[in-house]
mmCIF file of C-alpha atoms in Angstrom:
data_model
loop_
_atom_site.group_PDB
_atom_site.id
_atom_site.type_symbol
_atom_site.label_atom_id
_atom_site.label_comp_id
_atom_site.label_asym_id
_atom_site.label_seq_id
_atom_site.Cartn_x
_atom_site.Cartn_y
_atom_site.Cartn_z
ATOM 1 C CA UNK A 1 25.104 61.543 120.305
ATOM 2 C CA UNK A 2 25.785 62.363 116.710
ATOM 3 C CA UNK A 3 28.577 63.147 117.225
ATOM 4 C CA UNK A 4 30.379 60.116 118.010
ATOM 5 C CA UNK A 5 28.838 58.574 114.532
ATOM 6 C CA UNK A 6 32.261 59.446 112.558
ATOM 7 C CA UNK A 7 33.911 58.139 115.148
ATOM 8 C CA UNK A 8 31.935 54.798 115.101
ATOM 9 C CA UNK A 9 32.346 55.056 111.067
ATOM 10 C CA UNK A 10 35.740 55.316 111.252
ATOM 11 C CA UNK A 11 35.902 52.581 113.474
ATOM 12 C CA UNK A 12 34.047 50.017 111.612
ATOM 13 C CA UNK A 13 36.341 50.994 108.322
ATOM 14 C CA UNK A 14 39.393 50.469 110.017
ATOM 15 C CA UNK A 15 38.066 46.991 111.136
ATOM 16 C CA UNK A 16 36.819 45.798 107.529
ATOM 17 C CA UNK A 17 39.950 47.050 105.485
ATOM 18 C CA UNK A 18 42.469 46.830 107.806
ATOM 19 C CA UNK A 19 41.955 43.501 109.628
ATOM 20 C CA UNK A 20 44.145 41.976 112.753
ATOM 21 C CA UNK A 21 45.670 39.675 110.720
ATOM 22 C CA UNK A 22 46.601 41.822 107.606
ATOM 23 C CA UNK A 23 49.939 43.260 108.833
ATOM 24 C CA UNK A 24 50.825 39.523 109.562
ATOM 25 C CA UNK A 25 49.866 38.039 106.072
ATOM 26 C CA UNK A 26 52.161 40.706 104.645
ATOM 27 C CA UNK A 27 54.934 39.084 106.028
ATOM 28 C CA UNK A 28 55.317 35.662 103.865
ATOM 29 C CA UNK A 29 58.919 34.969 106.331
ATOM 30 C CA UNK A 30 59.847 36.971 109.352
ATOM 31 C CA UNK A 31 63.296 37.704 110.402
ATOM 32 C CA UNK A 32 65.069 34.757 112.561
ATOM 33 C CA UNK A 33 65.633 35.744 116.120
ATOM 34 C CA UNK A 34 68.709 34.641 117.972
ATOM 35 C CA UNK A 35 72.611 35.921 117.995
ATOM 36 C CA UNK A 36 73.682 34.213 115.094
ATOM 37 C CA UNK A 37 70.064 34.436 112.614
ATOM 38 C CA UNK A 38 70.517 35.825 109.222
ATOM 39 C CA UNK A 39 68.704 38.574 108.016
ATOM 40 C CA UNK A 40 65.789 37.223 105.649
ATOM 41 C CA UNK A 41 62.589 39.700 105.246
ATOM 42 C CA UNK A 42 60.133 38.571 102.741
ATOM 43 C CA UNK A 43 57.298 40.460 101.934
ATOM 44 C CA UNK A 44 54.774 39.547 99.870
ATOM 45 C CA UNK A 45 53.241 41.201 97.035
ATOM 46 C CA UNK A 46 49.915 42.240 98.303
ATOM 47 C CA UNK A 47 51.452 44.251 100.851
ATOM 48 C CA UNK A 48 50.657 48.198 100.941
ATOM 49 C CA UNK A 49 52.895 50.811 100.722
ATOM 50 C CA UNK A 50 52.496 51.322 104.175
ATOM 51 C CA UNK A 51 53.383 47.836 105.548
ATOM 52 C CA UNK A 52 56.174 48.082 103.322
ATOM 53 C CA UNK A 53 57.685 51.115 105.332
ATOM 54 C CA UNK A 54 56.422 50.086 108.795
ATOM 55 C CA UNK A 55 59.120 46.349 107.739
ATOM 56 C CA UNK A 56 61.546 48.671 105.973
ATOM 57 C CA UNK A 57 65.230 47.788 107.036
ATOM 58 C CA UNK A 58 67.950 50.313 107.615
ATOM 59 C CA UNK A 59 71.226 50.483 105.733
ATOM 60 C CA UNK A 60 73.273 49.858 109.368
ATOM 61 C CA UNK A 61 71.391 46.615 109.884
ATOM 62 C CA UNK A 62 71.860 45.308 106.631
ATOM 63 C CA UNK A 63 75.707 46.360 107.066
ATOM 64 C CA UNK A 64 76.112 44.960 110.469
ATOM 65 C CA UNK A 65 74.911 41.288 109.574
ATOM 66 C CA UNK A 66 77.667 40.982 106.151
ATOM 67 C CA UNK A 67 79.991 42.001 108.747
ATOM 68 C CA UNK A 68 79.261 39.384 111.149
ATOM 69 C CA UNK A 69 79.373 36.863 108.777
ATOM 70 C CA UNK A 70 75.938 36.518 108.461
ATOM 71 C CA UNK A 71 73.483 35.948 105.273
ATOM 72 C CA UNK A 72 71.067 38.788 103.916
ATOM 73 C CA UNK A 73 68.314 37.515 102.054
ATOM 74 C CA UNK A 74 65.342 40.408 101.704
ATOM 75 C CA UNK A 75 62.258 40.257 99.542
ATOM 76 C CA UNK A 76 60.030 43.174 98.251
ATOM 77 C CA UNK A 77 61.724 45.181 101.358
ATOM 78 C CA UNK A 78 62.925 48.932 101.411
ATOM 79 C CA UNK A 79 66.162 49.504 102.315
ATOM 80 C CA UNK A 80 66.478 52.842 104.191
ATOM 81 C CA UNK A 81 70.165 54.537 104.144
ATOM 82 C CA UNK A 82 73.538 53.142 102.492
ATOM 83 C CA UNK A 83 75.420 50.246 101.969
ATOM 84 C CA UNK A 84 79.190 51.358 102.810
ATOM 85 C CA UNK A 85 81.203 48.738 102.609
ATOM 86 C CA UNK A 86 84.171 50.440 102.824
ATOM 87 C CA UNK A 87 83.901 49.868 106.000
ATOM 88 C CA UNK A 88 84.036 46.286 106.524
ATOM 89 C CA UNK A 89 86.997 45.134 108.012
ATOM 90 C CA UNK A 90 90.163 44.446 105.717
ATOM 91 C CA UNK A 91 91.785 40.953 106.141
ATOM 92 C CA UNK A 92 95.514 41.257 105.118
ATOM 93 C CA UNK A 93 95.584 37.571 103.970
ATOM 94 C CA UNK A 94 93.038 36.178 102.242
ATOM 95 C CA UNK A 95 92.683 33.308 99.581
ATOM 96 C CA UNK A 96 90.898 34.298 96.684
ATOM 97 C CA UNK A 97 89.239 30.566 94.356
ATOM 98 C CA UNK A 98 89.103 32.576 91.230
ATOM 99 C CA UNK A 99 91.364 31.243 88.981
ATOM 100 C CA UNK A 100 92.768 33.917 87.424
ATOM 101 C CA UNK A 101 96.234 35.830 87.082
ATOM 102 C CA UNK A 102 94.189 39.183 87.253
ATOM 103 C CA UNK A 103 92.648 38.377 90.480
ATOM 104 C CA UNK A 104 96.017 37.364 92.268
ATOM 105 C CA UNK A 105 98.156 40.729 90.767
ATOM 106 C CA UNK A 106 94.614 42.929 92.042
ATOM 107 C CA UNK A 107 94.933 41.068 95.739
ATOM 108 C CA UNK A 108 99.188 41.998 95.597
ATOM 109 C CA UNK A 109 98.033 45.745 95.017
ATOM 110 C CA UNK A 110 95.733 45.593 97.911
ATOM 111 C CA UNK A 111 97.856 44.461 99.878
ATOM 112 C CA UNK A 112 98.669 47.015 102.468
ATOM 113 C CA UNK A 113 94.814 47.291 102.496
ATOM 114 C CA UNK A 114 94.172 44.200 102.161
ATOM 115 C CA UNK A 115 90.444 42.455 101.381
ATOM 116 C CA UNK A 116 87.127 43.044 102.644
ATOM 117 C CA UNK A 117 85.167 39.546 102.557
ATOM 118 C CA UNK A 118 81.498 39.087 102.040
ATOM 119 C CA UNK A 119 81.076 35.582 103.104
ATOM 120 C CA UNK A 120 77.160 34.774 102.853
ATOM 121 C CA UNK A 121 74.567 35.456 99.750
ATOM 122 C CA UNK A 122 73.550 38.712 99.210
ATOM 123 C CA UNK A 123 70.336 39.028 98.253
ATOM 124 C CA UNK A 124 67.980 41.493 97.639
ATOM 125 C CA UNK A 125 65.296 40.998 95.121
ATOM 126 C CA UNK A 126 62.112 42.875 94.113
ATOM 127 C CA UNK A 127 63.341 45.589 96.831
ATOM 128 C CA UNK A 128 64.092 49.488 96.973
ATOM 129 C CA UNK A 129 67.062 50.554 97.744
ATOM 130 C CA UNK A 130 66.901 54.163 98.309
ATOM 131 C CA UNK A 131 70.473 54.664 99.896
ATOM 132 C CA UNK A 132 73.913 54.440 97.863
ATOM 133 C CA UNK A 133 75.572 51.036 97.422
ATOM 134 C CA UNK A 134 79.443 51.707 97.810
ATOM 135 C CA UNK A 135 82.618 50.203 97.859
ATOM 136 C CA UNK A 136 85.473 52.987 96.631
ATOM 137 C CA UNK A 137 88.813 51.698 98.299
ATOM 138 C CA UNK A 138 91.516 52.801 95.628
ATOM 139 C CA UNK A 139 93.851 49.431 96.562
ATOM 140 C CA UNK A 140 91.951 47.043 98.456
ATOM 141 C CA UNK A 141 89.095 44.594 97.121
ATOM 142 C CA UNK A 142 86.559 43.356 98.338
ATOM 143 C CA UNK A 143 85.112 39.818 97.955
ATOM 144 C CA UNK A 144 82.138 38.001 97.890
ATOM 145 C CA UNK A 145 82.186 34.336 98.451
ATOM 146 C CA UNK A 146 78.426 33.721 97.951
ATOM 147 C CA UNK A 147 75.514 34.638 95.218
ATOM 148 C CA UNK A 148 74.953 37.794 94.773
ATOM 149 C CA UNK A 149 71.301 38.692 93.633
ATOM 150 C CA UNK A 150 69.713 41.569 93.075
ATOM 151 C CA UNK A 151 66.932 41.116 90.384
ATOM 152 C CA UNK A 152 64.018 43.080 90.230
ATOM 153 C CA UNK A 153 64.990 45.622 92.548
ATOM 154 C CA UNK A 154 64.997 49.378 92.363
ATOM 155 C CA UNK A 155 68.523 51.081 93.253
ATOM 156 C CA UNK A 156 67.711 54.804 93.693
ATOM 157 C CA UNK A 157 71.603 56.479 94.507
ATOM 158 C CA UNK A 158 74.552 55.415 92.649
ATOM 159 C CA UNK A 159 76.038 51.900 92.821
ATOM 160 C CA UNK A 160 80.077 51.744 92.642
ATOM 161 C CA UNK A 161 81.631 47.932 93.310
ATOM 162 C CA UNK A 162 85.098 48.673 91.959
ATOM 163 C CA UNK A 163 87.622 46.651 92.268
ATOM 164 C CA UNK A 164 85.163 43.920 93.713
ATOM 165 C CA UNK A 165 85.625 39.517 93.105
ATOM 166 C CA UNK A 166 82.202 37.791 93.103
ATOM 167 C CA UNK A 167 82.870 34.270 92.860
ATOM 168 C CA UNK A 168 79.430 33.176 92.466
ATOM 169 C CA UNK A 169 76.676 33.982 90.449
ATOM 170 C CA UNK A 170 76.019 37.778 89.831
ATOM 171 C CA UNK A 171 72.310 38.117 89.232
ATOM 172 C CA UNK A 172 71.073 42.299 87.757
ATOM 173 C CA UNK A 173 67.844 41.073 85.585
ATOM 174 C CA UNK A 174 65.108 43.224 85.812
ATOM 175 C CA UNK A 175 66.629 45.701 88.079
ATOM 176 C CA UNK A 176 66.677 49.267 87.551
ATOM 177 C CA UNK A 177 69.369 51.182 88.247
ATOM 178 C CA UNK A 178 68.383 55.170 88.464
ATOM 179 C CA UNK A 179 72.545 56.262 88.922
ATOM 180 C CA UNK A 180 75.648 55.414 87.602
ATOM 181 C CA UNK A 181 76.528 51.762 87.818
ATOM 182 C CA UNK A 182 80.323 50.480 88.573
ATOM 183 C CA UNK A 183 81.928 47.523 88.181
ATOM 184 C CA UNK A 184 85.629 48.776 87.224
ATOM 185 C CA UNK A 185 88.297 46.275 87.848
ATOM 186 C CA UNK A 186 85.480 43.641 88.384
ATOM 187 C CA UNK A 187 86.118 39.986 88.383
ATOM 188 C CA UNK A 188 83.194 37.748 87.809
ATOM 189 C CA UNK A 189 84.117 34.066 88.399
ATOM 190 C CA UNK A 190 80.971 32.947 86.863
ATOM 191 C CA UNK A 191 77.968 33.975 85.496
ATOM 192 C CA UNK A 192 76.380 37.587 85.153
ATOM 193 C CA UNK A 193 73.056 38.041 83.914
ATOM 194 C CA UNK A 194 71.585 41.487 83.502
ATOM 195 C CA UNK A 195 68.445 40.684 81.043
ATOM 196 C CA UNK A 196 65.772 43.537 80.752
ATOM 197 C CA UNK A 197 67.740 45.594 83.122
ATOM 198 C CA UNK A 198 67.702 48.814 83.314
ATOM 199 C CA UNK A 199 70.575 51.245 83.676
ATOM 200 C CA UNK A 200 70.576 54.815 83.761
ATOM 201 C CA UNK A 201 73.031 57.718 83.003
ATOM 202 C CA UNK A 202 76.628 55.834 82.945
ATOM 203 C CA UNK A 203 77.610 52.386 83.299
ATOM 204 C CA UNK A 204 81.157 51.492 83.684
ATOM 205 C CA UNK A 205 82.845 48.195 83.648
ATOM 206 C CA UNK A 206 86.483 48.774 82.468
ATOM 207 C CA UNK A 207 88.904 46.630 82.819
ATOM 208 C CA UNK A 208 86.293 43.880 84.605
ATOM 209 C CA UNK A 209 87.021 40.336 83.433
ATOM 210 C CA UNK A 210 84.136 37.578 83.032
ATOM 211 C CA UNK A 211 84.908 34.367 83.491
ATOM 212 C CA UNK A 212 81.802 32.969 82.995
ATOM 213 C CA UNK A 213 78.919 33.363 80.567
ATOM 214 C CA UNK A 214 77.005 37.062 80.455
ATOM 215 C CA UNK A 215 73.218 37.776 79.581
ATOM 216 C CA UNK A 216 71.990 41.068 79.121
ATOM 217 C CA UNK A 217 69.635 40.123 76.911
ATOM 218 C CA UNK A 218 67.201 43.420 76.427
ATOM 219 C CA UNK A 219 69.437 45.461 78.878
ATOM 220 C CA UNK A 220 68.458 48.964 78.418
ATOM 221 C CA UNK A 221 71.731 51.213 78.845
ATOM 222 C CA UNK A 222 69.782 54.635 78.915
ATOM 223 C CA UNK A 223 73.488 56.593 79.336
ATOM 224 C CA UNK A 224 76.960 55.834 78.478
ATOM 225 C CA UNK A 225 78.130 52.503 78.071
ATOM 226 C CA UNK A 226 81.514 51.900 79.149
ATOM 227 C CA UNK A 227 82.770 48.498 78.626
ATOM 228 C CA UNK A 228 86.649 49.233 77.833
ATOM 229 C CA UNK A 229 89.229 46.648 78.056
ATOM 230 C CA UNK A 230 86.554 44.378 78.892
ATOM 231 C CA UNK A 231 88.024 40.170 78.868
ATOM 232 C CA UNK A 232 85.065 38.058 78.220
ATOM 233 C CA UNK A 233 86.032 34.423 78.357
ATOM 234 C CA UNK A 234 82.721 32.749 77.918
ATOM 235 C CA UNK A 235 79.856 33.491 75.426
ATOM 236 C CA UNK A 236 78.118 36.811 75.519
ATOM 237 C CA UNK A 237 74.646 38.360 74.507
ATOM 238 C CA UNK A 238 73.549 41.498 74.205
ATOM 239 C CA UNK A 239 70.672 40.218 71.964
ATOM 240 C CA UNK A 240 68.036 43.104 71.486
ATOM 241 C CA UNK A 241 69.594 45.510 73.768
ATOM 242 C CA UNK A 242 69.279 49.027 73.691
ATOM 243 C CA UNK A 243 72.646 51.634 74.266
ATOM 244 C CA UNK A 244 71.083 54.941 73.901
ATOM 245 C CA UNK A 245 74.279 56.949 74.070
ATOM 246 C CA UNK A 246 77.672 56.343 73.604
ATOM 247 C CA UNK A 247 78.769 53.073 73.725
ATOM 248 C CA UNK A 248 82.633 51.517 74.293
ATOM 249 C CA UNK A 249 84.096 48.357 73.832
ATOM 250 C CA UNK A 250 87.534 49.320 72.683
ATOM 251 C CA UNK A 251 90.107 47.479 73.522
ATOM 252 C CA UNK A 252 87.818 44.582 74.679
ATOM 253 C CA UNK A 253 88.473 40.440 74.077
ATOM 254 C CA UNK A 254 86.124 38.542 72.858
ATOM 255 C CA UNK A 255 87.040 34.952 73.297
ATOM 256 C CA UNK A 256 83.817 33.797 73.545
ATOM 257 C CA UNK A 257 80.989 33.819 71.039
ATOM 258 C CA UNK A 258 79.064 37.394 71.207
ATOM 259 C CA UNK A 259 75.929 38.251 69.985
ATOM 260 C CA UNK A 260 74.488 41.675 69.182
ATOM 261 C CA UNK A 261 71.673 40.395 67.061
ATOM 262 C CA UNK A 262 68.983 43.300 67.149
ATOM 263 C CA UNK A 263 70.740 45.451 69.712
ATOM 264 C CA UNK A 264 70.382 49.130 68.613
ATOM 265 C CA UNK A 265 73.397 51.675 69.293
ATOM 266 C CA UNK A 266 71.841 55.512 69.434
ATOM 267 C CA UNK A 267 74.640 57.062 68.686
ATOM 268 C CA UNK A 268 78.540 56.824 68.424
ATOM 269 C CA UNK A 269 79.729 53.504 68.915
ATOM 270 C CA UNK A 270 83.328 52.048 68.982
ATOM 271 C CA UNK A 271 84.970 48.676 68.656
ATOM 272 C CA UNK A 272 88.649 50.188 68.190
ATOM 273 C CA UNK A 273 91.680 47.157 68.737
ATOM 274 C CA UNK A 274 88.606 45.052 69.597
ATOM 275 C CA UNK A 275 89.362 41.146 69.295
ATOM 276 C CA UNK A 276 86.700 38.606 68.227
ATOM 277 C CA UNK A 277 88.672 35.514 68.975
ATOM 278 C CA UNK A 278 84.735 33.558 68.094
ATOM 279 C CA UNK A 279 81.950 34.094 66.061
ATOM 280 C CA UNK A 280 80.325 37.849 65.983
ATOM 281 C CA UNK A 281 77.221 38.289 65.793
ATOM 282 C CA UNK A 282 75.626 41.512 64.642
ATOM 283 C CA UNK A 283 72.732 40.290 62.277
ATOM 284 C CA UNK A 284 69.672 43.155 62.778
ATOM 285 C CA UNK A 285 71.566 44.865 64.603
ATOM 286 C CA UNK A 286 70.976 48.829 64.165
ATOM 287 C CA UNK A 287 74.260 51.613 64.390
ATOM 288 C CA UNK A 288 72.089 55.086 64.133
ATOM 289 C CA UNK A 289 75.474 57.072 64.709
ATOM 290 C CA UNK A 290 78.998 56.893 64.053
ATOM 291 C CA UNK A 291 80.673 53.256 64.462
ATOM 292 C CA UNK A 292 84.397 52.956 64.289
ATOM 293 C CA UNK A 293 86.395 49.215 64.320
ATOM 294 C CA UNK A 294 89.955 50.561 63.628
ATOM 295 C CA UNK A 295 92.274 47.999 64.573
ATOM 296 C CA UNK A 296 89.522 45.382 65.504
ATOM 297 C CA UNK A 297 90.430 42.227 64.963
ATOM 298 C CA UNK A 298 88.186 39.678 63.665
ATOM 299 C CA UNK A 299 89.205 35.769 63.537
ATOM 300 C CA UNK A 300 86.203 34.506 62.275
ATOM 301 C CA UNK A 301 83.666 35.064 59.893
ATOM 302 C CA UNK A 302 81.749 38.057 60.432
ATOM 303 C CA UNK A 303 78.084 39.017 59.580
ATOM 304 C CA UNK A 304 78.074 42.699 59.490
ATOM 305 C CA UNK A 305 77.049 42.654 55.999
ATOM 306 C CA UNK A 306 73.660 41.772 58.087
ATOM 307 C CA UNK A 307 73.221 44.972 60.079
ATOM 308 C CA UNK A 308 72.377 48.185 59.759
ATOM 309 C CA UNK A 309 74.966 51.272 59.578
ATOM 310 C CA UNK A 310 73.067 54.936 58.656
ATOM 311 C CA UNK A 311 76.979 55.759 58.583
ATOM 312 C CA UNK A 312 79.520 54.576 57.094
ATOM 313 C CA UNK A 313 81.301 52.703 59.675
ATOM 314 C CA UNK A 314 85.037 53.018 59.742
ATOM 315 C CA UNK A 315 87.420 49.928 58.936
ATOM 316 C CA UNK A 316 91.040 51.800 59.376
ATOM 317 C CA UNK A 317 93.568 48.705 59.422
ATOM 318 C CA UNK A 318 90.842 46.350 60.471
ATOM 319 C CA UNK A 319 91.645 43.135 60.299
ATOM 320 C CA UNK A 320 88.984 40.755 59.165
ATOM 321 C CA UNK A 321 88.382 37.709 56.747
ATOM 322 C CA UNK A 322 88.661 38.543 52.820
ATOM 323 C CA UNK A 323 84.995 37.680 52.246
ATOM 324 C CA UNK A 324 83.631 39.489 54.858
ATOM 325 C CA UNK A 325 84.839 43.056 53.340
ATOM 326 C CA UNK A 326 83.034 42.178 50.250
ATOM 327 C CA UNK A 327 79.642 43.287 51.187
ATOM 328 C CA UNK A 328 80.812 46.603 53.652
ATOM 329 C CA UNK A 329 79.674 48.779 50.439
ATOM 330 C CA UNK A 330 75.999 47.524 50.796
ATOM 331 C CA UNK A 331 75.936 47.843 54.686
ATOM 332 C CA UNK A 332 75.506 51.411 54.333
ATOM 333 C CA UNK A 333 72.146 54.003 52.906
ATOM 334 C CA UNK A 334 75.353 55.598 51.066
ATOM 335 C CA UNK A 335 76.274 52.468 49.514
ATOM 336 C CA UNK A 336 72.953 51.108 48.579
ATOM 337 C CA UNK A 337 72.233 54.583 47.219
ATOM 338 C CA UNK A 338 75.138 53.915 45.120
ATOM 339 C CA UNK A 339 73.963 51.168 43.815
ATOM 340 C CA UNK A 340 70.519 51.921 43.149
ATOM 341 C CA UNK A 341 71.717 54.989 40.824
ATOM 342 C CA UNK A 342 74.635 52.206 39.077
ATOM 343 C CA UNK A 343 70.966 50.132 38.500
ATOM 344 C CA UNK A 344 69.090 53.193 37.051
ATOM 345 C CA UNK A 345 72.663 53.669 34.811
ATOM 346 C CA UNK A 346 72.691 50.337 33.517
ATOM 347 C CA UNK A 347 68.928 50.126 32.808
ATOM 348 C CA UNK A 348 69.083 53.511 30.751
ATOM 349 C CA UNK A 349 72.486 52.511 28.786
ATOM 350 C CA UNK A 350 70.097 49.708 27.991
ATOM 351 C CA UNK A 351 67.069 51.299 27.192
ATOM 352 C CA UNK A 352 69.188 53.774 25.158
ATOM 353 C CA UNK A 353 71.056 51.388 22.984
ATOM 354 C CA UNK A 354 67.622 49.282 21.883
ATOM 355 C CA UNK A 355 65.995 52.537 21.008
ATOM 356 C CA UNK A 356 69.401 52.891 18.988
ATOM 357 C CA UNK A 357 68.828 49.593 17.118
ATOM 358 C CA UNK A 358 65.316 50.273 16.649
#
């Protein structure tokens, strides 16, 4: 008889922690039934780990309703295997709403490939993605008509959307990304934000264009930055972000105001045949290594007398506004050093010559 008390014990735990209805109250909204029913999986916050991975959705399923046409709209959910979508299938003629010479020429390359369409939202917020996110055709694109949302979620293999059109809303803020991040060739016909985001060893956006405003607002890029030949036609921040190794934005147009205010660069940093068509910001703004602006271009006033170079940052056939150079010498410890010792100078001349008198 005894022996069936750890049995009864276990019993009676299971029932108080683990109630009927628990599973159930995880679920805040269940996935639609019915041929045509998008994918949306909410979970809620309370859930445990293990109702998480008893809801978890595989990579196929996720895959299988873009292709169908069909919205995907998942909440607090892990994602179990990759997002290929590479494999979608490539529509010779499509129309593409961005307004944009770049987008037109990029949909003539592809066009023995043609374009791979995403037509609903995309959505997957507070969720871990533990597969790779993928999209690597070398001369097709691929397109999403709808949002695309992916805040707060936790992307644990390499994301690559090269040569991708989003012509709504991109949303990264608060999402980690734990592998490189690509965006090369990107069009965004409106909006990105990326605030407090995370990315980790390399992020690449070359030759992307942004048609709309971008907010990455204490971004944390952990690895390289790569931002080359970058067209940003609406306002940008990068207002207390964080670039912790080397950063790019050669050959990048500005035609928009941007903001650096308080950003800190770790380490080499370059601006080379830059153009900052509006006002630059870089007030309290922090260059710990090497910065180099050859050949940038600045139409308007400039503040860099207002941040802080440990280097001497390099100038060579800069073009900028003739009372903006004035203050370079004091951006710099060497040049404040400098200046302190011409102080010290002075005052002794001066002490010197009343003792003299005296």
């Amino acid at each position: 008889m005894w022996s069936r008390w750890p049995v009864a014990l276990v019993l009676i735990i299971a029932t108080v922690t683990c109630p009927p209805e628990a599973n159930a109250a995880c679920i805040a909204e269940a996935p639609a039934t019915g041929i045509e029913a998008d994918l949306v999986i909410h979970l809620s916050p309370g859930c445990t780990p293990a109702e998480r991975e008893a809801h978890a959705v595989r990579g196929e399923a996720v895959m299988d309703a873009i292709a169908k046409g069909r919205s995907v709209d998942l909440l607090g959910v892990i994602v179990r295997g990759d997002l290929i979508f590479d494999r979608l299938a490539a529509h010779t003629t499509s129309h593409s709403t961005v307004p944009v010479p770049e987008t037109a020429n990029q949909a003539d390359r592809a066009g023995s490939n043609g374009q791979r369409i995403v037509r609903e939202a995309l959505i997957l917020r507070d969720s871990i993605i533990l597969g790779e996110v993928r999209h690597r055709s070398p001369d097709g694109t691929l397109r999403f008509e709808g949002p695309v949302d992916f805040e707060g979620s936790h992307f644990k293999e390499g994301v690559d959307f090269s040569r991708s059109v989003f012509q709504e809303a991109v949303e990264l803020s608060a999402a980690t990304f734990e592998k490189e991040v690509t965006f090369v060739q990107g069009q965004f016909a409106t909006r990105m934000n990326c605030r407090e985001t995370q990315f980790g060893p390399r992020t690449k956006f070359h030759r992307s264009v942004f048609h709309g405003s971008v907010n990455c607002t204490g971004a944390l890029f952990d690895g390289m930055a790569e931002f080359l030949e970058v067209t940003f036609e609406q306002p940008a921040t990068f207002e207390r972000s964080r670039f912790g190794l080397g950063t790019g934005f050669s050959g990048s147009r500005f035609k928009g105001r941007i903001s650096f205010r308080e950003a800190i660069f770790s380490r080499e940093t370059f601006f080379g045949f830059a153009v900052f068509e509006n006002e630059a910001v870089f007030a309290g703004a922090q260059f710990l290594g090497s910065t180099d602006f050859s050949n940038a271009e600045f139409r308007q006033q400039d503040d860099l007398a207002k941040a802080r170079f440990d280097q001497a940052p390099v100038f060579a056939q800069t073009k900028r506004l003739e009372s903006a150079q004035s203050g370079d010498l004091l951006q710099t410890r060497n040049g404040q050093y400098a200046l302190t010792v011409l102080f010290l100078l002075v005052a002794a001349l001066l002490v010197a010559y009343a003792v003299r008198l005296k």
